[in-house]
Coordinates of C-alpha atoms (C1' of nucleotides) in Angstrom, one line a residue:
Chain A
X26 CA 153.3 13.0 242.0
X27 CA 152.8 11.0 239.0
X28 CA 150.1 13.3 238.0
X29 CA 152.4 16.0 237.4
X30 CA 155.2 14.2 236.0
X31 CA 156.5 15.3 232.7
X32 CA 156.7 13.4 229.6
X33 CA 154.9 10.2 229.8
X34 CA 154.0 11.0 233.3
X35 CA 152.5 14.2 232.3
X36 CA 149.2 12.7 232.1
X37 CA 149.6 10.6 235.1
X38 CA 147.3 12.7 237.1
X39 CA 145.0 12.6 234.2
X40 CA 145.0 8.9 234.3
X41 CA 144.1 9.0 237.8
X42 CA 141.5 11.4 236.9
X43 CA 140.5 9.2 234.2
X44 CA 139.4 6.7 236.6
X45 CA 137.8 9.2 238.6
X46 CA 135.8 10.5 235.7
X47 CA 135.1 7.2 234.5
X48 CA 133.8 6.5 237.9
X49 CA 131.6 9.4 237.7
X50 CA 129.9 7.8 234.8
X51 CA 131.4 9.4 231.9
X52 CA 130.2 8.0 228.7
X53 CA 132.4 7.3 225.9
X54 CA 130.6 9.7 223.7
X55 CA 132.1 12.4 225.8
X56 CA 135.5 11.4 225.2
X57 CA 135.8 12.7 221.8
X58 CA 134.1 15.8 222.8
X59 CA 136.6 16.4 225.5
X60 CA 139.6 15.5 223.6
X61 CA 140.5 19.1 223.3
X62 CA 140.0 19.5 227.0
X63 CA 142.4 16.7 227.5
X64 CA 144.9 18.3 225.5
X65 CA 144.4 21.4 227.4
X66 CA 144.9 19.6 230.6
X67 CA 147.9 17.9 229.2
X68 CA 149.3 21.3 228.4
X69 CA 148.5 22.5 231.8
X70 CA 150.2 19.6 233.4
X71 CA 153.1 19.8 231.1
X72 CA 153.5 23.3 232.3
X73 CA 153.4 21.9 235.7
X74 CA 156.3 19.7 235.1
X75 CA 159.1 20.7 237.3
X76 CA 162.6 20.2 236.6
X77 CA 163.1 18.7 240.0
X78 CA 160.5 16.1 239.2
X79 CA 161.5 15.1 235.9
X80 CA 163.4 12.2 237.3
X81 CA 160.4 11.1 239.3
X82 CA 158.5 9.7 236.5
X83 CA 156.2 6.9 237.2
X84 CA 153.5 5.3 235.5
X85 CA 150.1 6.8 235.9
X86 CA 148.6 3.5 235.1
X87 CA 150.4 1.9 237.9
X88 CA 149.4 4.8 240.0
X89 CA 145.9 4.4 239.3
X90 CA 146.1 0.7 239.8
X91 CA 148.2 0.9 242.8
X92 CA 145.6 2.9 244.6
X93 CA 145.0 1.0 247.7
X94 CA 141.5 -0.2 248.3
X95 CA 139.5 1.8 250.6
X96 CA 140.2 0.9 254.1
X97 CA 136.8 0.0 255.1
X98 CA 137.5 -3.4 256.2
X99 CA 136.6 -3.0 259.7
X100 CA 133.0 -3.3 259.8
X101 CA 131.7 -1.0 262.4
X102 CA 128.6 -1.4 260.7
X103 CA 126.5 0.7 262.8
X104 CA 128.4 3.9 262.7
X105 CA 129.6 3.2 259.2
X106 CA 126.2 2.7 257.9
X107 CA 124.9 5.8 259.3
X108 CA 127.9 7.6 258.2
X109 CA 127.7 6.5 254.7
X110 CA 124.1 7.0 254.5
X111 CA 124.4 10.4 255.9
X112 CA 127.1 11.2 253.6
X113 CA 125.2 10.1 250.6
X114 CA 122.2 11.9 251.6
X115 CA 124.1 15.0 252.1
X116 CA 126.0 14.5 249.0
X117 CA 122.9 14.0 247.2
X118 CA 121.8 17.3 248.3
X119 CA 125.0 18.7 247.1
X120 CA 125.2 16.9 244.0
X121 CA 121.8 17.1 242.8
X122 CA 120.4 19.9 240.9
X123 CA 121.0 21.6 237.7
X124 CA 124.3 20.4 237.1
X125 CA 125.6 20.9 240.6
X126 CA 123.9 23.4 242.8
X127 CA 126.1 24.6 245.4
X128 CA 128.8 23.1 243.5
X129 CA 130.2 25.8 241.3
X130 CA 133.7 25.0 241.0
X131 CA 134.2 27.6 238.5
X132 CA 137.7 28.8 238.6
X133 CA 137.4 32.2 237.2
X134 CA 139.6 34.6 238.7
X135 CA 137.3 37.2 240.0
X136 CA 139.7 40.0 239.8
X137 CA 137.2 42.5 240.4
X138 CA 136.3 40.9 243.7
X139 CA 133.3 38.9 244.6
X140 CA 132.1 41.3 247.1
X141 CA 129.0 43.2 246.6
X142 CA 129.0 46.8 247.0
X143 CA 127.6 46.4 250.5
X144 CA 130.5 44.3 251.4
X145 CA 128.7 41.1 251.3
X146 CA 129.9 38.3 249.1
X147 CA 128.3 37.5 245.9
X148 CA 127.0 34.0 246.2
X149 CA 128.4 33.1 242.9
X150 CA 131.6 34.9 243.3
X151 CA 132.2 33.2 246.5
X152 CA 133.2 30.0 244.8
X153 CA 135.4 31.9 242.5
X154 CA 137.3 33.4 245.3
X155 CA 137.7 30.1 246.9
X156 CA 139.8 29.3 244.0
X157 CA 142.1 32.2 244.4
X158 CA 144.8 29.8 243.5
X159 CA 148.0 31.1 242.2
X160 CA 147.0 30.0 238.8
X161 CA 144.2 32.3 239.0
X162 CA 146.0 35.0 240.6
X163 CA 145.9 38.4 239.3
X164 CA 147.9 38.9 236.2
X165 CA 151.2 40.4 236.4
X166 CA 151.2 44.1 236.7
X167 CA 147.9 44.3 238.3
X168 CA 149.3 44.8 241.7
X169 CA 147.1 47.7 242.2
X170 CA 144.1 45.7 241.5
X171 CA 145.4 43.1 243.9
X172 CA 145.9 45.7 246.4
X173 CA 142.4 46.9 245.9
X174 CA 141.0 43.5 246.1
X175 CA 142.9 42.7 249.1
X176 CA 141.9 45.8 250.8
X177 CA 138.4 45.0 250.1
X178 CA 138.8 41.6 251.6
X179 CA 140.9 42.2 254.5
X180 CA 140.6 44.9 257.0
X181 CA 144.3 45.2 257.3
X182 CA 146.0 43.5 254.5
X183 CA 148.4 46.3 253.9
X184 CA 151.0 44.7 256.0
X185 CA 151.2 41.9 253.6
X186 CA 151.8 44.0 250.6
X187 CA 154.0 46.2 252.5
X188 CA 156.4 43.3 252.9
X189 CA 156.2 43.6 256.6
X190 CA 156.2 40.5 258.6
X191 CA 152.6 39.7 258.9
X192 CA 152.7 39.4 262.6
X193 CA 149.3 40.8 262.9
X194 CA 148.0 37.9 260.9
X195 CA 148.4 35.7 263.9
X196 CA 147.9 37.9 266.9
X197 CA 146.8 34.9 268.8
X198 CA 149.4 32.7 267.4
X199 CA 146.9 30.7 265.6
X200 CA 148.6 27.8 264.3
X201 CA 149.7 28.3 260.8
X202 CA 148.3 25.0 260.0
X203 CA 145.2 26.9 259.4
X204 CA 144.0 25.6 256.2
X205 CA 146.1 26.3 253.3
X206 CA 143.1 27.7 251.8
X207 CA 141.8 29.0 255.0
X208 CA 141.0 32.2 253.3
X209 CA 138.4 30.6 251.2
X210 CA 136.7 28.7 253.8
X211 CA 136.9 31.2 256.5
X212 CA 135.7 34.1 254.4
X213 CA 133.4 32.7 252.0
X214 CA 131.6 30.0 253.6
X215 CA 128.0 30.8 254.4
X216 CA 127.6 31.6 257.9
X217 CA 131.0 33.1 258.2
X218 CA 131.2 36.3 260.1
X219 CA 130.2 39.3 258.2
X220 CA 132.9 40.7 256.1
X221 CA 132.9 43.8 258.1
X222 CA 134.2 42.0 261.1
X223 CA 137.7 42.8 261.8
X224 CA 138.7 39.2 261.8
X225 CA 136.9 36.0 261.5
X226 CA 136.5 33.9 264.5
X227 CA 137.6 30.5 265.1
X228 CA 134.5 28.5 265.3
X229 CA 135.9 26.4 268.0
X230 CA 137.8 28.7 270.2
X231 CA 136.0 31.8 269.3
X232 CA 139.3 33.5 269.0
X233 CA 139.3 36.0 266.4
X234 CA 141.5 35.1 263.5
X235 CA 143.5 37.5 261.7
X236 CA 142.2 38.1 258.3
X237 CA 143.6 36.0 255.6
X238 CA 143.4 37.3 252.2
X239 CA 141.9 34.7 249.9
X240 CA 144.9 34.3 247.9
X241 CA 147.2 34.0 250.7
X242 CA 148.2 30.8 252.2
X243 CA 149.6 30.6 255.7
X244 CA 151.6 27.7 254.8
X245 CA 155.3 27.5 255.0
X246 CA 156.1 30.7 256.7
X247 CA 159.3 32.2 255.6
X248 CA 160.5 35.6 256.1
X249 CA 160.5 37.9 253.1
X250 CA 164.2 37.6 253.1
X251 CA 163.9 34.0 253.0
X252 CA 161.8 34.3 250.1
X253 CA 164.6 35.7 248.3
X254 CA 166.8 32.9 249.5
X255 CA 164.6 30.1 248.6
X256 CA 163.2 30.0 245.1
X257 CA 159.6 30.2 245.7
X258 CA 157.9 27.2 244.4
X259 CA 155.0 29.4 243.6
X260 CA 157.2 31.7 241.8
X261 CA 155.0 31.2 238.8
X262 CA 152.8 33.6 240.6
X263 CA 155.3 36.2 240.3
X264 CA 154.9 38.5 237.4
X265 CA 158.3 37.4 236.1
X266 CA 157.1 34.2 234.8
X267 CA 159.0 32.1 232.5
X268 CA 162.0 31.9 234.5
X269 CA 163.1 28.6 235.8
X270 CA 163.1 29.9 239.2
X271 CA 161.0 32.9 240.0
X272 CA 162.8 35.0 242.4
X273 CA 160.4 36.7 244.6
X274 CA 161.3 40.2 245.4
X275 CA 160.6 41.2 248.9
X276 CA 158.9 44.3 248.0
X277 CA 155.5 44.8 246.6
X278 CA 154.7 41.3 245.7
X279 CA 152.2 39.6 247.7
X280 CA 152.8 36.0 247.0
X281 CA 150.4 33.4 248.0
X282 CA 152.5 32.3 250.9
X283 CA 152.9 35.4 252.8
X284 CA 152.8 34.4 256.3
X285 CA 154.0 31.1 255.2
X286 CA 157.2 32.5 254.3
X287 CA 158.1 33.4 257.7
X288 CA 160.2 31.2 259.7
X289 CA 160.0 31.9 263.3
X290 CA 162.6 31.4 265.9
X291 CA 161.1 28.3 267.2
X292 CA 161.0 26.8 263.8
X293 CA 164.6 27.8 263.4
X294 CA 165.4 25.9 266.5
X295 CA 163.4 23.0 265.3
X296 CA 165.2 22.9 262.1
X297 CA 168.5 23.4 263.7
X298 CA 167.9 20.6 266.1
X299 CA 166.2 18.4 263.6
X300 CA 168.4 18.8 260.7
X301 CA 172.1 19.3 260.2
X302 CA 173.0 22.9 259.7
X303 CA 173.4 22.4 256.1
X304 CA 170.0 21.0 255.9
X305 CA 168.3 23.8 257.7
X306 CA 166.9 26.2 255.3
X307 CA 168.3 29.6 255.4
X308 CA 166.5 31.8 257.8
X309 CA 168.7 34.7 258.4
X310 CA 165.7 36.9 258.4
X311 CA 163.6 34.9 260.7
X312 CA 161.0 37.0 262.3
X313 CA 159.9 36.5 265.7
X314 CA 156.2 36.3 265.2
X315 CA 156.3 33.0 267.0
X316 CA 154.3 31.6 264.2
X317 CA 155.5 28.1 263.8
X318 CA 155.8 26.5 260.5
X319 CA 152.4 25.2 259.5
X320 CA 153.8 21.9 258.7
X321 CA 155.3 21.5 262.1
X322 CA 153.3 20.4 264.9
X323 CA 154.9 21.9 267.9
X324 CA 153.0 20.8 270.8
X325 CA 156.1 20.5 272.8
X326 CA 158.1 23.1 271.2
X327 CA 158.1 25.6 274.0
X328 CA 158.5 22.9 276.5
X329 CA 161.3 21.7 274.4
X330 CA 163.3 24.9 274.6
X331 CA 162.7 25.3 278.2
X332 CA 163.4 21.8 279.0
X333 CA 166.4 21.9 276.9
X334 CA 167.7 24.7 279.1
X335 CA 166.9 22.7 282.1
X336 CA 168.6 19.7 280.6
X337 CA 171.7 21.8 280.0
X338 CA 171.7 22.7 283.7
X339 CA 171.4 19.1 284.6
X340 CA 174.2 17.4 282.8
X341 CA 173.5 14.3 284.7
X342 CA 170.4 13.9 282.8
X343 CA 172.0 14.9 279.6
X344 CA 171.2 11.7 277.9
X345 CA 167.7 11.7 279.2
X346 CA 167.3 15.1 277.8
X347 CA 168.7 13.9 274.6
X348 CA 166.2 11.2 274.5
X349 CA 163.5 13.7 275.2
X350 CA 164.8 15.8 272.5
X351 CA 164.6 12.9 270.2
X352 CA 161.0 12.4 271.2
X353 CA 160.3 16.0 270.9
X354 CA 161.6 16.4 267.5
X355 CA 159.4 18.7 265.6
X356 CA 156.8 16.9 263.7
X357 CA 157.0 18.1 260.3
X358 CA 153.8 17.1 258.6
X359 CA 153.5 15.9 255.2
X360 CA 152.7 18.3 252.6
X361 CA 149.1 18.2 251.6
X362 CA 148.3 16.5 248.5
X363 CA 145.9 17.8 246.0
X364 CA 142.9 16.2 247.5
X365 CA 143.8 17.4 250.9
X366 CA 144.1 20.8 249.7
X367 CA 140.8 20.5 248.1
X368 CA 139.3 19.2 251.2
X369 CA 140.7 21.9 253.2
X370 CA 139.1 24.4 251.0
X371 CA 135.8 22.8 250.4
X372 CA 135.1 21.2 253.7
X373 CA 133.7 24.2 255.3
X374 CA 131.5 24.8 252.4
X375 CA 130.2 21.3 252.4
X376 CA 129.6 21.5 256.1
X377 CA 127.8 24.7 255.6
X378 CA 125.6 23.3 252.9
X379 CA 124.9 20.1 254.8
X380 CA 123.9 19.4 258.3
X381 CA 126.5 16.8 258.5
X382 CA 129.3 17.4 260.7
X383 CA 131.1 14.2 260.8
X384 CA 134.2 14.5 258.9
X385 CA 134.0 11.0 257.6
X386 CA 130.7 11.7 255.9
X387 CA 132.0 15.0 254.7
X388 CA 135.0 13.4 253.3
X389 CA 132.9 11.0 251.4
X390 CA 131.1 13.9 249.9
X391 CA 134.3 15.6 249.1
X392 CA 135.7 12.5 247.6
X393 CA 132.8 12.3 245.2
X394 CA 133.1 16.0 244.5
X395 CA 136.7 15.6 243.8
X396 CA 135.9 13.0 241.3
X397 CA 133.4 15.3 239.8
X398 CA 135.8 18.1 239.4
X399 CA 136.8 18.9 236.0
X400 CA 140.3 18.1 235.0
X401 CA 141.3 21.6 234.9
X402 CA 140.0 22.1 238.4
X403 CA 141.8 19.2 239.7
X404 CA 144.9 20.2 237.9
X405 CA 144.9 23.4 239.9
X406 CA 145.0 21.4 243.0
X407 CA 147.6 19.1 241.7
X408 CA 149.6 22.1 240.8
X409 CA 149.2 23.6 244.2
X410 CA 150.0 20.3 245.8
X411 CA 153.1 20.1 243.8
X412 CA 154.1 23.5 244.9
X413 CA 153.5 22.5 248.4
X414 CA 155.7 19.5 248.1
X415 CA 158.3 21.6 246.4
X416 CA 158.3 24.2 249.1
X417 CA 158.2 21.6 251.7
X418 CA 161.1 19.9 250.2
X419 CA 163.0 23.1 250.2
X420 CA 162.2 23.9 253.7
X421 CA 162.9 20.5 255.0
X422 CA 165.4 18.9 252.7
X423 CA 166.1 16.1 255.0
X424 CA 162.6 15.4 255.8
X425 CA 161.1 12.2 254.8
X426 CA 157.6 11.0 255.0
X427 CA 159.0 8.1 256.9
X428 CA 159.8 10.5 259.7
X429 CA 156.2 10.7 260.5
X430 CA 155.6 7.1 260.5
X431 CA 154.7 5.6 263.8
X432 CA 157.6 5.7 266.0
X433 CA 159.1 8.7 264.4
X434 CA 157.1 11.1 266.4
X435 CA 154.9 9.2 268.5
X436 CA 152.1 11.6 268.1
X437 CA 149.9 9.0 266.5
X438 CA 149.8 5.4 267.4
X439 CA 149.7 2.9 264.8
X440 CA 146.4 3.0 263.1
X441 CA 144.2 0.2 263.3
X442 CA 145.6 -1.9 260.7
X443 CA 143.7 -3.5 258.1
X444 CA 142.3 -6.9 258.8
X445 CA 144.5 -9.8 258.4
X446 CA 144.9 -11.3 255.0
X447 CA 142.6 -14.0 255.8
X448 CA 139.8 -12.0 257.4
X449 CA 139.4 -9.4 254.8
X450 CA 136.3 -8.4 253.2
X451 CA 137.9 -8.7 249.9
X452 CA 134.8 -10.0 248.4
X453 CA 132.9 -7.1 249.4
X454 CA 135.6 -4.7 248.8
X455 CA 136.4 -6.0 245.4
X456 CA 132.9 -6.1 244.4
X457 CA 132.1 -2.8 245.6
X458 CA 135.1 -1.2 243.9
X459 CA 136.1 -3.4 241.1
X460 CA 138.2 -0.7 239.6
X461 CA 140.6 -0.7 242.3
X462 CA 143.7 -2.6 241.9
X463 CA 142.3 -5.4 243.8
X464 CA 142.2 -9.0 242.9
X465 CA 139.3 -10.0 240.8
X466 CA 136.0 -9.5 242.3
X467 CA 136.2 -12.8 243.9
X468 CA 138.8 -15.0 245.0
X469 CA 140.6 -16.9 242.4
X470 CA 139.0 -20.0 243.8
X471 CA 135.6 -18.6 243.4
X472 CA 135.5 -16.4 240.4
X473 CA 132.2 -14.7 240.1
X474 CA 131.3 -13.7 236.7
X475 CA 128.1 -12.0 235.9
X476 CA 126.4 -15.2 235.5
X477 CA 127.4 -16.3 238.9
X478 CA 126.9 -13.0 240.4
X479 CA 123.5 -12.2 239.2
X480 CA 122.2 -15.4 238.0
X481 CA 120.4 -16.2 234.9
X482 CA 117.3 -14.3 235.9
X483 CA 119.1 -11.1 236.2
X484 CA 120.9 -11.0 232.9
X485 CA 120.1 -7.4 232.6
X486 CA 122.8 -6.8 235.2
X487 CA 125.3 -8.8 233.3
X488 CA 128.0 -7.0 231.5
X489 CA 127.7 -6.9 227.8
X490 CA 130.3 -9.5 227.1
X491 CA 128.7 -11.8 229.5
X492 CA 125.4 -11.4 227.8
X493 CA 127.1 -12.1 224.6
X494 CA 128.8 -15.0 226.2
X495 CA 132.0 -13.3 225.9
X496 CA 134.7 -12.9 228.5
X497 CA 133.2 -11.2 231.5
X498 CA 134.6 -7.8 231.9
X499 CA 133.8 -7.8 235.5
X500 CA 135.5 -11.0 236.0
X501 CA 138.5 -9.7 234.3
X502 CA 138.3 -6.4 235.9
X503 CA 141.4 -7.4 237.8
X504 CA 143.1 -7.2 234.5
X505 CA 142.2 -3.6 234.2
X506 CA 138.7 -3.6 233.1
X507 CA 135.8 -2.3 234.9
X508 CA 132.3 -3.0 234.4
X509 CA 129.8 -0.3 233.8
X510 CA 126.7 0.0 235.8
X511 CA 123.5 -0.3 234.1
X512 CA 122.6 2.5 231.8
X513 CA 119.4 4.3 231.9
X514 CA 117.8 2.0 229.5
X515 CA 118.6 -0.9 231.6
X516 CA 121.5 -2.0 229.6
X517 CA 125.0 -1.7 230.7
X518 CA 126.7 1.2 229.3
X519 CA 129.6 0.5 227.2
X520 CA 132.2 -0.9 229.4
X521 CA 134.9 1.5 230.1
X522 CA 137.8 1.0 227.8
X523 CA 140.8 -0.4 229.2
X524 CA 142.9 2.2 227.7
X525 CA 143.5 5.1 230.0
X526 CA 143.1 7.4 227.1
X527 CA 139.7 6.2 226.6
X528 CA 139.0 7.1 230.1
X529 CA 140.5 10.5 229.9
X530 CA 137.2 12.2 229.6
X531 CA 136.5 15.2 231.6
X532 CA 133.2 14.9 233.1
X533 CA 131.5 18.2 233.3
X534 CA 133.9 20.2 231.2
X535 CA 131.9 20.2 228.2
X536 CA 128.9 18.3 229.2
X537 CA 127.8 19.0 232.7
X538 CA 125.8 16.3 234.2
X539 CA 122.2 16.7 234.3
X540 CA 119.6 15.4 236.6
X541 CA 119.0 12.7 234.2
X542 CA 122.6 11.7 233.8
X543 CA 123.6 12.1 237.3
X544 CA 121.3 9.5 238.7
X545 CA 123.1 7.2 236.4
X546 CA 126.4 8.3 237.5
X547 CA 128.6 5.6 236.6
X548 CA 130.6 5.8 239.7
X549 CA 132.4 2.7 240.0
X550 CA 132.8 3.3 243.6
X551 CA 131.1 1.0 245.9
X552 CA 127.7 2.6 245.7
X553 CA 127.5 2.3 242.0
X554 CA 128.6 -1.2 242.1
X555 CA 125.8 -1.8 244.5
X556 CA 123.6 -0.2 241.9
X557 CA 124.8 -2.7 239.5
X558 CA 124.1 -5.5 241.7
X559 CA 120.9 -4.4 243.2
X560 CA 119.2 -2.1 240.9
X561 CA 116.8 -3.5 238.4
X562 CA 117.0 -2.1 235.0
X563 CA 116.1 1.5 235.7
X564 CA 113.8 3.3 233.5
X565 CA 115.1 6.7 233.4
X566 CA 115.9 7.3 236.9
X567 CA 115.4 5.6 240.2
X568 CA 114.6 7.1 243.4
X569 CA 115.3 5.0 246.3
X570 CA 113.3 5.4 249.3
X571 CA 113.9 3.9 252.6
X572 CA 111.2 2.2 254.3
X573 CA 112.0 2.1 257.9
X574 CA 115.6 2.2 258.6
X575 CA 116.2 3.7 262.0
X576 CA 119.4 5.3 261.0
X577 CA 118.1 6.8 257.9
X578 CA 114.9 7.9 259.4
X579 CA 116.9 9.8 262.0
X580 CA 119.0 11.5 259.5
X581 CA 117.8 14.8 258.2
X582 CA 117.3 13.9 254.7
X583 CA 115.5 17.1 254.2
X584 CA 118.8 18.9 254.6
X585 CA 119.8 17.6 251.3
X586 CA 118.1 19.0 248.3
X587 CA 118.5 15.7 246.8
X588 CA 117.1 13.0 248.8
X589 CA 116.9 10.7 245.9
X590 CA 119.8 9.8 243.8
X591 CA 122.7 9.9 246.1
X592 CA 120.5 8.9 248.8
X593 CA 119.9 5.9 246.8
X594 CA 123.5 5.3 246.5
X595 CA 123.9 5.9 250.1
X596 CA 121.3 3.5 251.1
X597 CA 122.5 1.0 248.7
X598 CA 126.0 1.4 249.7
X599 CA 124.9 1.2 253.2
X600 CA 123.2 -2.0 252.6
X601 CA 126.1 -3.3 250.7
X602 CA 128.6 -2.2 253.2
X603 CA 126.7 -3.3 256.2
X604 CA 125.6 -6.6 255.0
X605 CA 127.7 -9.4 253.7
X606 CA 125.3 -10.1 251.0
X607 CA 127.7 -8.9 248.4
X608 CA 130.5 -10.5 250.1
X609 CA 129.2 -13.7 249.1
X610 CA 127.2 -12.9 246.1
X611 CA 125.0 -15.8 246.0
X612 CA 122.4 -15.2 243.4
X613 CA 119.7 -15.4 245.8
X614 CA 121.0 -12.8 248.0
X615 CA 121.4 -10.5 245.1
X616 CA 118.2 -11.1 243.6
X617 CA 115.9 -9.0 245.6
X618 CA 115.6 -6.8 248.5
X619 CA 113.5 -9.4 250.2
X620 CA 116.7 -11.3 250.7
X621 CA 118.2 -8.2 251.9
X622 CA 115.5 -7.9 254.4
X623 CA 116.5 -11.2 255.6
X624 CA 119.7 -9.9 256.9
X625 CA 118.6 -6.4 257.4
X626 CA 115.4 -4.9 258.5
X627 CA 114.2 -3.8 255.1
X628 CA 116.7 -1.2 254.5
X629 CA 115.7 -0.3 251.1
X630 CA 113.1 -0.1 248.6
X631 CA 113.4 0.9 245.1
X632 CA 110.9 3.2 243.6
X633 CA 111.3 4.1 240.1
X634 CA 109.9 7.2 238.7
X635 CA 110.4 9.1 235.6
X636 CA 112.1 12.4 235.8
X637 CA 109.7 13.8 233.5
Chain B
dA21 C1' 142.3 10.7 276.1
dT22 C1' 142.8 8.2 272.3
dC23 C1' 141.4 6.0 268.3
dC24 C1' 138.3 5.4 264.4
dC25 C1' 136.1 6.7 260.4
dT26 C1' 136.4 8.5 255.5
dT27 C1' 138.3 10.4 251.5
dT28 C1' 142.6 10.8 247.8
dG29 C1' 147.3 11.3 247.0
dA30 C1' 152.2 11.0 248.1
dA31 C1' 155.8 8.4 249.7
dG32 C1' 158.4 4.7 251.5
dG33 C1' 159.4 -0.1 252.2
dA34 C1' 159.1 -4.9 251.0
dC35 C1' 159.2 -8.2 247.5
Chain C
dG28 C1' 157.4 -2.6 238.9
dT29 C1' 153.9 -3.9 242.0
dC30 C1' 151.8 -4.0 246.2
dC31 C1' 151.0 -2.6 250.8
dT32 C1' 151.1 0.7 254.5
dT33 C1' 151.2 5.1 256.6
dC34 C1' 150.2 9.8 256.8
dA35 C1' 148.3 14.2 255.6
dA36 C1' 143.0 17.2 257.4
dA37 C1' 138.9 17.1 259.8
dG38 C1' 135.7 16.5 263.7
dG39 C1' 132.0 13.7 265.4
dG40 C1' 131.6 9.3 267.4
dA41 C1' 133.1 5.3 269.7
dT42 C1' 136.0 3.2 273.2

DNA sequence: ATCCCTTTGAAGGAC
DNA sequence: GTCCTTCAAAGGGAT
């Protein structure tokens, strides 16, 4: 939540974003250009500051630095390599292009509706509608337009506006955990059922889903009456903005959490059983849609009730039943964070645009996209996430994230925990992601400065200070500095400033990346670090081709419009991740791909070509 | 059937 | 305050 904290923490998220954007290769020149944008974002985030969170200030710097390193310690090289490579390839396809083809995160409220007269969805408007976030919601007083829009989108959305319990929204009791932004994905993703269909169909089950208006989230069901009881966290959507708490009238207003604001009986029982009465949110107007709370996983809910009855009949097993109840406590899931919300929305889109289906690969793409998002765009997700948390907190006052820890519910077993302290790939990890709050690139025992990392014969890869025989920024990255990958001219771009402010440069806000800049994306994520270590001074751009990697050859690189740049990153990252070359960056191993070939069957080859 | 992977962010606990 | 760990979603892949 630091991103949304007020005061000093107001720019926490920005700080985090700073790193992100820095990672994306923002150049310092852009900083000044985007200073205004920063202020805008600051304003936005200031507006996001919630009274309830004012006491939760924390340092954004620490937040950014505390970010745990990627858990990629376990080297299931095979699958991982293919995954990364595939992701990068796909990502390349997604990322490439004039600024970002298929990547229009334009958050313009398309109040007129993105649908073409024939009912089809405008390709460009599609993305807009995906962002039917509350922030972009129809302005107050335009209820009619909303209605019209909604009518155009949903075959039967009237029930929502009519303040009736949206039972029809889940005729098949589809779990409300349907994406928070289900509407966007389900309705606007290429390949979705035609709009004329009465309801979209679950791709898995084939069960028709009730239409979900794009600006409606199925999260946190509360009855309309409950809405009035609980200050809607998204009250800012309500026309009556400006109030500390925006009471949501039960009539006429179609807030973004329509179905969400319906607490069914089962949920009520859950809450009653889970929390003390005083903790259970008011649900006097629970409806009986049977729609469980989206944040509650209720695999055993029905069984619970039935078994509870049985247990009551068998007092001898009362304690056992109690234990069972304990075990069957409703699993209230954590509220989704901003990135999760973003993923939910964009996943289907990415999947549709790529042939990749593996979530891990998709998530990698989404992660990069997330970093590429403008600050305003990210702010929207932060905002929504904050609202989610707020609502979640109101719904489950006694809930704690700890409840979901292993043992709390038992649904998940303890994840494979990271390697033991001694067997970590810290070298690799640190090297691949020096901006993380990890120890210096190397162990304190074996500090690897540029000189040691790349050797004298690759001074072009050295950071500027090193070349100037100054203090190695890479070596001191553990102190907050990060090294910049080589710039297009073969020199290292100016090292990112240590000051977060210097990093607070929106990427594409004012200066969308071009094909020329994108290849040089200064992502400080592993791939780019690999660039740094492996790439010779690139001319203007580098296209990495893969010679004969079985995995890569099997992957449909053609599915990506960009088989080059991100592919390059992908293969490089793959190489880095799969091999221990970078783990122990001996100069010889980092010198050439020939050495790579020694450990790996010629995974890569660099081909430089001019974009012109 | 279960876990892993992969991403970022939030939260909690340990120190 | 910092660091570490877990969980949230997702679904193919591995075990």
